[in-house]
């Protein structure tokens, strides 16, 4: 095989592709939402065996628990593969997590509730990053003006300076002009 061969692609290639795919969507929000949906859907139908004794967790709202769990898994997949509706999916996951508290064994014994709540919050708050322009030259750091001292850059970020003519109220002596 030569160096130009397109034969087998190594682990690094697939790792970098997955990393790029993961960076373009709310990956962790979707993962936590799906993880939260699993105990909510499964626990009402689970049987716990302790020796000869069987403890059934089945509730009368077992169908509701299954629907909530399946919807959470579906919302998690939606966050991954259709990230345009990430805010809707995040808010819906939060609402379903809250509904699971009374319906599905205290939200899958709080495990599913917490995962779904965290996943929904991560999805609703996620925003796509701006691509880095590799062709642009790095900007030179701005020098502080004379007499401002060392903390001029820090203070300007906290409290921006404003001019007296920024608004019509200041420019007209406090009077508003309608016309």
mmCIF file of C-alpha atoms in Angstrom:
data_model
loop_
_atom_site.group_PDB
_atom_site.id
_atom_site.type_symbol
_atom_site.label_atom_id
_atom_site.label_comp_id
_atom_site.label_asym_id
_atom_site.label_seq_id
_atom_site.Cartn_x
_atom_site.Cartn_y
_atom_site.Cartn_z
ATOM 1 C CA UNK A 1 0.000 0.000 0.000
ATOM 2 C CA UNK A 2 1.254 3.449 -0.812
ATOM 3 C CA UNK A 3 0.884 6.611 1.237
ATOM 4 C CA UNK A 4 -1.852 7.862 -1.110
ATOM 5 C CA UNK A 5 -3.954 4.747 -0.661
ATOM 6 C CA UNK A 6 -7.514 5.193 0.596
ATOM 7 C CA UNK A 7 -7.565 1.775 2.190
ATOM 8 C CA UNK A 8 -8.603 1.189 5.776
ATOM 9 C CA UNK A 9 -9.196 4.307 7.822
ATOM 10 C CA UNK A 10 -7.796 4.252 11.309
ATOM 11 C CA UNK A 11 -9.268 4.939 14.701
ATOM 12 C CA UNK A 12 -8.087 8.563 14.666
ATOM 13 C CA UNK A 13 -10.081 9.344 11.527
ATOM 14 C CA UNK A 14 -13.332 8.026 13.012
ATOM 15 C CA UNK A 15 -12.651 9.664 16.364
ATOM 16 C CA UNK A 16 -12.180 13.053 14.690
ATOM 17 C CA UNK A 17 -15.329 12.596 12.584
ATOM 18 C CA UNK A 18 -17.332 11.715 15.699
ATOM 19 C CA UNK A 19 -15.867 14.711 17.499
ATOM 20 C CA UNK A 20 -16.909 17.047 14.670
ATOM 21 C CA UNK A 21 -20.402 15.482 14.560
ATOM 22 C CA UNK A 22 -20.763 15.785 18.331
ATOM 23 C CA UNK A 23 -19.714 19.436 18.278
ATOM 24 C CA UNK A 24 -22.541 20.451 15.918
ATOM 25 C CA UNK A 25 -25.427 19.362 18.134
ATOM 26 C CA UNK A 26 -26.432 19.165 21.817
ATOM 27 C CA UNK A 27 -24.835 15.734 22.224
ATOM 28 C CA UNK A 28 -24.746 15.539 26.018
ATOM 29 C CA UNK A 29 -28.275 16.893 26.352
ATOM 30 C CA UNK A 30 -29.573 14.174 24.042
ATOM 31 C CA UNK A 31 -27.569 11.465 25.789
ATOM 32 C CA UNK A 32 -28.763 12.454 29.269
ATOM 33 C CA UNK A 33 -32.356 12.702 28.047
ATOM 34 C CA UNK A 34 -32.209 9.184 26.575
ATOM 35 C CA UNK A 35 -30.564 7.809 29.717
ATOM 36 C CA UNK A 36 -33.332 9.452 31.758
ATOM 37 C CA UNK A 37 -36.054 7.880 29.630
ATOM 38 C CA UNK A 38 -34.809 4.324 30.178
ATOM 39 C CA UNK A 39 -35.466 3.920 33.940
ATOM 40 C CA UNK A 40 -38.759 5.798 33.641
ATOM 41 C CA UNK A 41 -39.984 3.333 31.000
ATOM 42 C CA UNK A 42 -38.418 0.177 32.464
ATOM 43 C CA UNK A 43 -38.944 0.333 36.229
ATOM 44 C CA UNK A 44 -42.765 0.073 36.280
ATOM 45 C CA UNK A 45 -42.456 -3.264 34.472
ATOM 46 C CA UNK A 46 -39.451 -4.631 36.388
ATOM 47 C CA UNK A 47 -39.567 -7.474 38.866
ATOM 48 C CA UNK A 48 -37.024 -7.631 41.658
ATOM 49 C CA UNK A 49 -36.333 -11.122 42.992
ATOM 50 C CA UNK A 50 -34.968 -11.547 46.500
ATOM 51 C CA UNK A 51 -34.585 -15.279 47.060
ATOM 52 C CA UNK A 52 -38.092 -16.769 46.753
ATOM 53 C CA UNK A 53 -39.796 -13.412 47.078
ATOM 54 C CA UNK A 54 -40.689 -11.340 44.002
ATOM 55 C CA UNK A 55 -41.255 -7.633 44.303
ATOM 56 C CA UNK A 56 -43.292 -6.233 41.420
ATOM 57 C CA UNK A 57 -42.971 -2.523 40.747
ATOM 58 C CA UNK A 58 -45.970 -2.445 38.411
ATOM 59 C CA UNK A 59 -48.263 0.505 38.880
ATOM 60 C CA UNK A 60 -51.632 1.389 37.463
ATOM 61 C CA UNK A 61 -49.913 4.094 35.420
ATOM 62 C CA UNK A 62 -47.526 1.675 33.729
ATOM 63 C CA UNK A 63 -48.687 2.701 30.269
ATOM 64 C CA UNK A 64 -48.107 6.359 31.130
ATOM 65 C CA UNK A 65 -44.607 5.545 32.311
ATOM 66 C CA UNK A 66 -43.866 3.682 29.103
ATOM 67 C CA UNK A 67 -45.144 6.579 26.986
ATOM 68 C CA UNK A 68 -43.082 9.126 28.936
ATOM 69 C CA UNK A 69 -39.947 6.991 28.674
ATOM 70 C CA UNK A 70 -40.355 6.388 24.944
ATOM 71 C CA UNK A 71 -41.012 10.095 24.357
ATOM 72 C CA UNK A 72 -37.860 11.027 26.284
ATOM 73 C CA UNK A 73 -35.761 8.629 24.222
ATOM 74 C CA UNK A 74 -37.344 10.035 21.053
ATOM 75 C CA UNK A 75 -36.614 13.599 22.180
ATOM 76 C CA UNK A 76 -33.003 12.639 22.894
ATOM 77 C CA UNK A 77 -32.624 11.263 19.375
ATOM 78 C CA UNK A 78 -34.297 14.389 18.007
ATOM 79 C CA UNK A 79 -31.708 16.514 19.812
ATOM 80 C CA UNK A 80 -28.963 14.530 18.109
ATOM 81 C CA UNK A 81 -30.269 14.252 14.579
ATOM 82 C CA UNK A 82 -32.456 17.355 14.209
ATOM 83 C CA UNK A 83 -30.738 19.961 16.346
ATOM 84 C CA UNK A 84 -32.802 22.826 14.885
ATOM 85 C CA UNK A 85 -35.621 21.998 17.318
ATOM 86 C CA UNK A 86 -33.272 21.667 20.298
ATOM 87 C CA UNK A 87 -35.078 24.301 22.394
ATOM 88 C CA UNK A 88 -38.486 22.681 21.879
ATOM 89 C CA UNK A 89 -37.032 19.236 22.599
ATOM 90 C CA UNK A 90 -35.315 20.528 25.731
ATOM 91 C CA UNK A 91 -38.436 22.180 27.107
ATOM 92 C CA UNK A 92 -40.531 19.103 26.260
ATOM 93 C CA UNK A 93 -37.985 16.878 28.043
ATOM 94 C CA UNK A 94 -38.160 19.093 31.136
ATOM 95 C CA UNK A 95 -41.976 18.965 31.126
ATOM 96 C CA UNK A 96 -41.999 15.175 30.673
ATOM 97 C CA UNK A 97 -39.454 14.787 33.482
ATOM 98 C CA UNK A 98 -41.704 16.796 35.783
ATOM 99 C CA UNK A 99 -44.763 14.782 34.731
ATOM 100 C CA UNK A 100 -42.861 11.567 35.456
ATOM 101 C CA UNK A 101 -42.677 12.391 39.168
ATOM 102 C CA UNK A 102 -46.315 11.529 39.958
ATOM 103 C CA UNK A 103 -46.817 9.097 37.074
ATOM 104 C CA UNK A 104 -43.737 6.882 36.895
ATOM 105 C CA UNK A 105 -42.574 5.762 40.353
ATOM 106 C CA UNK A 106 -41.245 9.172 41.391
ATOM 107 C CA UNK A 107 -39.630 9.672 38.011
ATOM 108 C CA UNK A 108 -37.870 6.325 37.869
ATOM 109 C CA UNK A 109 -36.798 6.645 41.516
ATOM 110 C CA UNK A 110 -35.413 10.124 40.792
ATOM 111 C CA UNK A 111 -32.704 8.674 38.536
ATOM 112 C CA UNK A 112 -34.641 9.100 35.324
ATOM 113 C CA UNK A 113 -36.102 12.389 36.500
ATOM 114 C CA UNK A 114 -32.696 13.946 37.196
ATOM 115 C CA UNK A 115 -31.130 12.711 33.950
ATOM 116 C CA UNK A 116 -34.075 13.899 31.851
ATOM 117 C CA UNK A 117 -34.159 17.262 33.622
ATOM 118 C CA UNK A 118 -30.423 17.776 33.111
ATOM 119 C CA UNK A 119 -30.606 16.670 29.472
ATOM 120 C CA UNK A 120 -33.507 18.988 28.744
ATOM 121 C CA UNK A 121 -31.713 21.921 30.356
ATOM 122 C CA UNK A 122 -28.522 21.212 28.408
ATOM 123 C CA UNK A 123 -30.445 21.011 25.157
ATOM 124 C CA UNK A 124 -32.439 24.178 25.723
ATOM 125 C CA UNK A 125 -29.328 26.155 26.629
ATOM 126 C CA UNK A 126 -27.042 24.807 23.871
ATOM 127 C CA UNK A 127 -26.108 27.160 21.043
ATOM 128 C CA UNK A 128 -23.982 26.356 18.000
ATOM 129 C CA UNK A 129 -20.490 27.781 18.102
ATOM 130 C CA UNK A 130 -19.041 30.109 15.537
ATOM 131 C CA UNK A 131 -16.552 28.519 13.151
ATOM 132 C CA UNK A 132 -12.951 29.587 13.542
ATOM 133 C CA UNK A 133 -11.521 31.374 10.502
ATOM 134 C CA UNK A 134 -8.065 29.842 10.108
ATOM 135 C CA UNK A 135 -7.103 32.137 7.222
ATOM 136 C CA UNK A 136 -7.434 35.362 9.227
ATOM 137 C CA UNK A 137 -4.385 36.793 10.890
ATOM 138 C CA UNK A 138 -4.447 36.903 14.684
ATOM 139 C CA UNK A 139 -5.511 40.294 16.003
ATOM 140 C CA UNK A 140 -3.006 42.327 17.935
ATOM 141 C CA UNK A 141 -3.959 42.989 21.555
ATOM 142 C CA UNK A 142 -5.288 46.487 22.161
ATOM 143 C CA UNK A 143 -3.085 48.763 24.222
ATOM 144 C CA UNK A 144 -4.709 50.596 27.129
ATOM 145 C CA UNK A 145 -4.974 54.362 26.854
ATOM 146 C CA UNK A 146 -2.606 56.480 28.877
ATOM 147 C CA UNK A 147 -3.608 57.051 32.459
ATOM 148 C CA UNK A 148 -6.091 54.135 32.520
ATOM 149 C CA UNK A 149 -3.748 51.811 34.394
ATOM 150 C CA UNK A 150 -3.482 48.055 34.160
ATOM 151 C CA UNK A 151 -7.125 47.268 34.817
ATOM 152 C CA UNK A 152 -8.564 49.296 31.938
ATOM 153 C CA UNK A 153 -9.336 46.199 29.841
ATOM 154 C CA UNK A 154 -10.927 44.365 32.772
ATOM 155 C CA UNK A 155 -13.125 47.273 33.803
ATOM 156 C CA UNK A 156 -14.245 48.065 30.281
ATOM 157 C CA UNK A 157 -15.612 44.546 29.927
ATOM 158 C CA UNK A 158 -17.608 44.870 33.146
ATOM 159 C CA UNK A 159 -18.981 48.401 32.792
ATOM 160 C CA UNK A 160 -18.962 49.680 29.208
ATOM 161 C CA UNK A 161 -18.407 53.369 28.776
ATOM 162 C CA UNK A 162 -21.210 55.345 27.176
ATOM 163 C CA UNK A 163 -21.215 58.676 25.428
ATOM 164 C CA UNK A 164 -23.576 61.451 26.411
ATOM 165 C CA UNK A 165 -25.154 61.410 22.943
ATOM 166 C CA UNK A 166 -26.041 57.706 22.890
ATOM 167 C CA UNK A 167 -29.740 58.335 23.398
ATOM 168 C CA UNK A 168 -32.125 61.123 22.466
ATOM 169 C CA UNK A 169 -32.986 61.663 26.121
ATOM 170 C CA UNK A 170 -29.446 62.729 26.907
ATOM 171 C CA UNK A 171 -29.049 64.703 23.667
ATOM 172 C CA UNK A 172 -32.233 66.761 24.163
ATOM 173 C CA UNK A 173 -31.636 67.612 27.797
ATOM 174 C CA UNK A 174 -34.026 64.945 29.023
ATOM 175 C CA UNK A 175 -36.927 65.938 26.772
ATOM 176 C CA UNK A 176 -38.408 63.415 24.385
ATOM 177 C CA UNK A 177 -39.087 64.396 20.781
ATOM 178 C CA UNK A 178 -41.971 62.767 18.964
ATOM 179 C CA UNK A 179 -41.440 64.309 15.730
#
